[in-house]
Amino acid sequence: MSQNTYCSPRLLINNKPIESSFSAKIDVRGGNVINKCDLVVNTNQLKHYKLLNEEVEIYANIGSIDNIPIFRGYITKVKPSDTKIQITCSDPRYFLSGPNSVQFTADDINNADGMTIVQFLQKWIKDNVNNAVLYVPPSNSIEVGSLAK
């Protein structure tokens, strides 16, 4: 954690603040490319925690306390060492199109007959992606302009 009064970034994993110093490289390419973040946390205390698929939020706090994270995603890769831990995170779309996403196979029983694409996606996300944890927020909580960026 930086002691600079102008910039005091915060890292939260599963809504718990990580007090150790860290560095982050955030890759936001835009379009339909999944946003990624590479973190290096200077502690070895996290290596015994269950970190895969846990939520990560990074707040820049430049000049004041931020209410909206500069990056929000889920941990997809962890590499611990004796003095630090390297963490790779991806945004929630990773669960829809990443290598670990749930595959959809259409057949006579499992199909989208009579549904619009939006109805199908909402049902599929609810039944297959958000079945235990809310990874992808429901459509009523997404701002219209946030997806167009």
CSV table of C-alpha atoms in Angstrom, one decimal:
chain,number,residue,atom,x,y,z
A,1,MET,CA,0.0,0.0,0.0
A,2,SER,CA,1.4,3.3,-1.0
A,3,GLN,CA,1.8,6.0,1.6
A,4,ASN,CA,1.6,8.8,-1.0
A,5,THR,CA,-1.3,11.1,-0.2
A,6,TYR,CA,-2.1,11.7,-3.8
A,7,CYS,CA,-2.2,8.0,-4.9
A,8,SER,CA,-3.2,5.3,-2.5
A,9,PRO,CA,-4.3,2.2,-4.5
A,10,ARG,CA,-6.3,-0.6,-2.8
A,11,LEU,CA,-6.6,-4.3,-3.7
A,12,LEU,CA,-9.5,-6.3,-2.5
A,13,ILE,CA,-9.8,-10.1,-2.9
A,14,ASN,CA,-13.3,-11.4,-2.1
A,15,ASN,CA,-14.2,-8.0,-0.5
A,16,LYS,CA,-11.2,-8.3,1.9
A,17,PRO,CA,-8.5,-5.6,1.7
A,18,ILE,CA,-5.0,-6.9,1.0
A,19,GLU,CA,-2.6,-4.7,3.1
A,20,SER,CA,0.6,-5.8,1.4
A,21,SER,CA,2.2,-3.7,-1.4
A,22,PHE,CA,1.3,-4.8,-4.9
A,23,SER,CA,1.8,-3.9,-8.5
A,24,ALA,CA,-0.8,-4.3,-11.3
A,25,LYS,CA,-0.7,-4.3,-15.0
A,26,ILE,CA,-4.2,-3.8,-16.4
A,27,ASP,CA,-4.8,-4.7,-20.1
A,28,VAL,CA,-7.9,-3.1,-21.5
A,29,ARG,CA,-8.0,-3.6,-25.3
A,30,GLY,CA,-11.6,-2.7,-25.8
A,31,GLY,CA,-14.1,-4.3,-28.2
A,32,ASN,CA,-14.9,-7.9,-27.4
A,33,VAL,CA,-11.5,-8.7,-26.0
A,34,ILE,CA,-11.5,-9.9,-22.4
A,35,ASN,CA,-9.8,-7.4,-20.0
A,36,LYS,CA,-7.0,-8.9,-18.0
A,37,CYS,CA,-4.9,-7.9,-15.0
A,38,ASP,CA,-1.5,-9.2,-13.8
A,39,LEU,CA,-0.9,-8.6,-10.2
A,40,VAL,CA,2.2,-9.1,-8.1
A,41,VAL,CA,1.5,-9.0,-4.4
A,42,ASN,CA,4.6,-8.8,-2.1
A,43,THR,CA,3.6,-11.3,0.5
A,44,ASN,CA,3.7,-15.1,0.9
A,45,GLN,CA,0.7,-15.1,3.3
A,46,LEU,CA,-1.8,-15.6,0.5
A,47,LYS,CA,-0.3,-18.8,-0.9
A,48,HIS,CA,-2.4,-21.0,1.4
A,49,TYR,CA,-5.7,-19.3,0.5
A,50,LYS,CA,-8.1,-20.6,-2.1
A,51,LEU,CA,-7.8,-17.9,-4.7
A,52,LEU,CA,-9.0,-19.4,-8.0
A,53,ASN,CA,-12.2,-17.8,-9.2
A,54,GLU,CA,-12.2,-15.3,-6.3
A,55,GLU,CA,-13.3,-11.8,-7.1
A,56,VAL,CA,-10.6,-9.1,-7.4
A,57,GLU,CA,-11.2,-5.3,-7.3
A,58,ILE,CA,-8.5,-2.7,-7.7
A,59,TYR,CA,-9.1,0.9,-6.8
A,60,ALA,CA,-6.6,3.6,-8.0
A,61,ASN,CA,-7.6,6.3,-5.5
A,62,ILE,CA,-5.8,9.0,-7.3
A,63,GLY,CA,-6.5,12.3,-5.5
A,64,SER,CA,-9.5,10.9,-3.6
A,65,ILE,CA,-11.1,7.7,-2.5
A,66,ASP,CA,-12.7,5.9,-5.5
A,67,ASN,CA,-16.1,4.3,-5.4
A,68,ILE,CA,-15.7,2.4,-8.7
A,69,PRO,CA,-12.8,0.0,-9.2
A,70,ILE,CA,-10.4,0.6,-12.1
A,71,PHE,CA,-10.5,-3.2,-12.6
A,72,ARG,CA,-13.0,-5.9,-11.4
A,73,GLY,CA,-12.5,-9.5,-12.3
A,74,TYR,CA,-11.9,-13.0,-11.2
A,75,ILE,CA,-8.6,-14.8,-10.5
A,76,THR,CA,-7.7,-17.3,-13.3
A,77,LYS,CA,-4.1,-18.2,-12.5
A,78,VAL,CA,-2.0,-18.1,-9.3
A,79,LYS,CA,1.8,-18.6,-9.0
A,80,PRO,CA,3.2,-18.4,-5.4
A,81,SER,CA,6.8,-18.0,-4.4
A,82,ASP,CA,8.7,-17.5,-1.1
A,83,THR,CA,8.4,-13.7,-1.1
A,84,LYS,CA,5.5,-12.8,-3.5
A,85,ILE,CA,2.5,-14.2,-5.3
A,86,GLN,CA,1.7,-13.6,-9.0
A,87,ILE,CA,-2.0,-13.5,-9.8
A,88,THR,CA,-3.7,-13.3,-13.3
A,89,CYS,CA,-7.3,-12.0,-13.4
A,90,SER,CA,-9.8,-11.7,-16.1
A,91,ASP,CA,-13.1,-9.8,-16.3
A,92,PRO,CA,-16.4,-11.8,-15.9
A,93,ARG,CA,-16.8,-12.4,-19.6
A,94,TYR,CA,-14.0,-15.0,-19.1
A,95,PHE,CA,-16.7,-17.3,-17.8
A,96,LEU,CA,-18.7,-16.9,-21.0
A,97,SER,CA,-16.0,-17.2,-23.7
A,98,GLY,CA,-12.8,-18.3,-22.0
A,99,PRO,CA,-11.2,-21.7,-22.1
A,100,ASN,CA,-13.0,-22.8,-18.9
A,101,SER,CA,-16.4,-21.6,-20.1
A,102,VAL,CA,-19.4,-23.9,-20.2
A,103,GLN,CA,-20.0,-25.3,-23.7
A,104,PHE,CA,-23.5,-25.1,-25.2
A,105,THR,CA,-24.7,-28.0,-27.3
A,106,ALA,CA,-28.1,-27.6,-29.1
A,107,ASP,CA,-30.2,-30.8,-29.5
A,108,ASP,CA,-33.9,-31.7,-29.5
A,109,ILE,CA,-34.1,-31.3,-25.7
A,110,ASN,CA,-31.6,-28.5,-25.0
A,111,ASN,CA,-32.4,-25.8,-27.5
A,112,ALA,CA,-33.5,-22.1,-27.8
A,113,ASP,CA,-36.6,-22.6,-29.8
A,114,GLY,CA,-39.0,-19.7,-29.4
A,115,MET,CA,-36.5,-17.5,-27.5
A,116,THR,CA,-34.8,-14.3,-28.6
A,117,ILE,CA,-31.1,-14.3,-28.3
A,118,VAL,CA,-31.4,-12.1,-25.2
A,119,GLN,CA,-33.8,-14.5,-23.5
A,120,PHE,CA,-31.6,-17.4,-24.4
A,121,LEU,CA,-28.4,-15.7,-23.0
A,122,GLN,CA,-30.2,-14.7,-19.8
A,123,LYS,CA,-31.4,-18.2,-19.2
A,124,TRP,CA,-28.1,-19.8,-20.1
A,125,ILE,CA,-26.1,-17.5,-17.9
A,126,LYS,CA,-28.5,-18.1,-15.0
A,127,ASP,CA,-28.5,-21.9,-15.4
A,128,ASN,CA,-24.9,-22.6,-16.3
A,129,VAL,CA,-22.6,-19.7,-15.3
A,130,ASN,CA,-24.2,-18.1,-12.2
A,131,ASN,CA,-25.5,-21.4,-10.8
A,132,ALA,CA,-23.5,-21.1,-7.5
A,133,VAL,CA,-21.9,-17.6,-7.6
A,134,LEU,CA,-23.0,-14.5,-9.4
A,135,TYR,CA,-20.2,-14.0,-11.9
A,136,VAL,CA,-22.1,-12.1,-14.6
A,137,PRO,CA,-24.5,-9.5,-13.2
A,138,PRO,CA,-28.1,-9.6,-14.4
A,139,SER,CA,-29.0,-7.3,-17.3
A,140,ASN,CA,-30.9,-4.9,-15.1
A,141,SER,CA,-27.7,-4.0,-13.2
A,142,ILE,CA,-25.6,-3.2,-16.3
A,143,GLU,CA,-25.6,0.4,-17.4
A,144,VAL,CA,-26.5,0.8,-21.1
A,145,GLY,CA,-23.4,2.8,-22.0
A,146,SER,CA,-20.9,0.6,-20.1
A,147,LEU,CA,-20.9,-2.1,-22.8
A,148,ALA,CA,-20.4,0.2,-25.7
A,149,LYS,CA,-17.0,1.5,-24.5
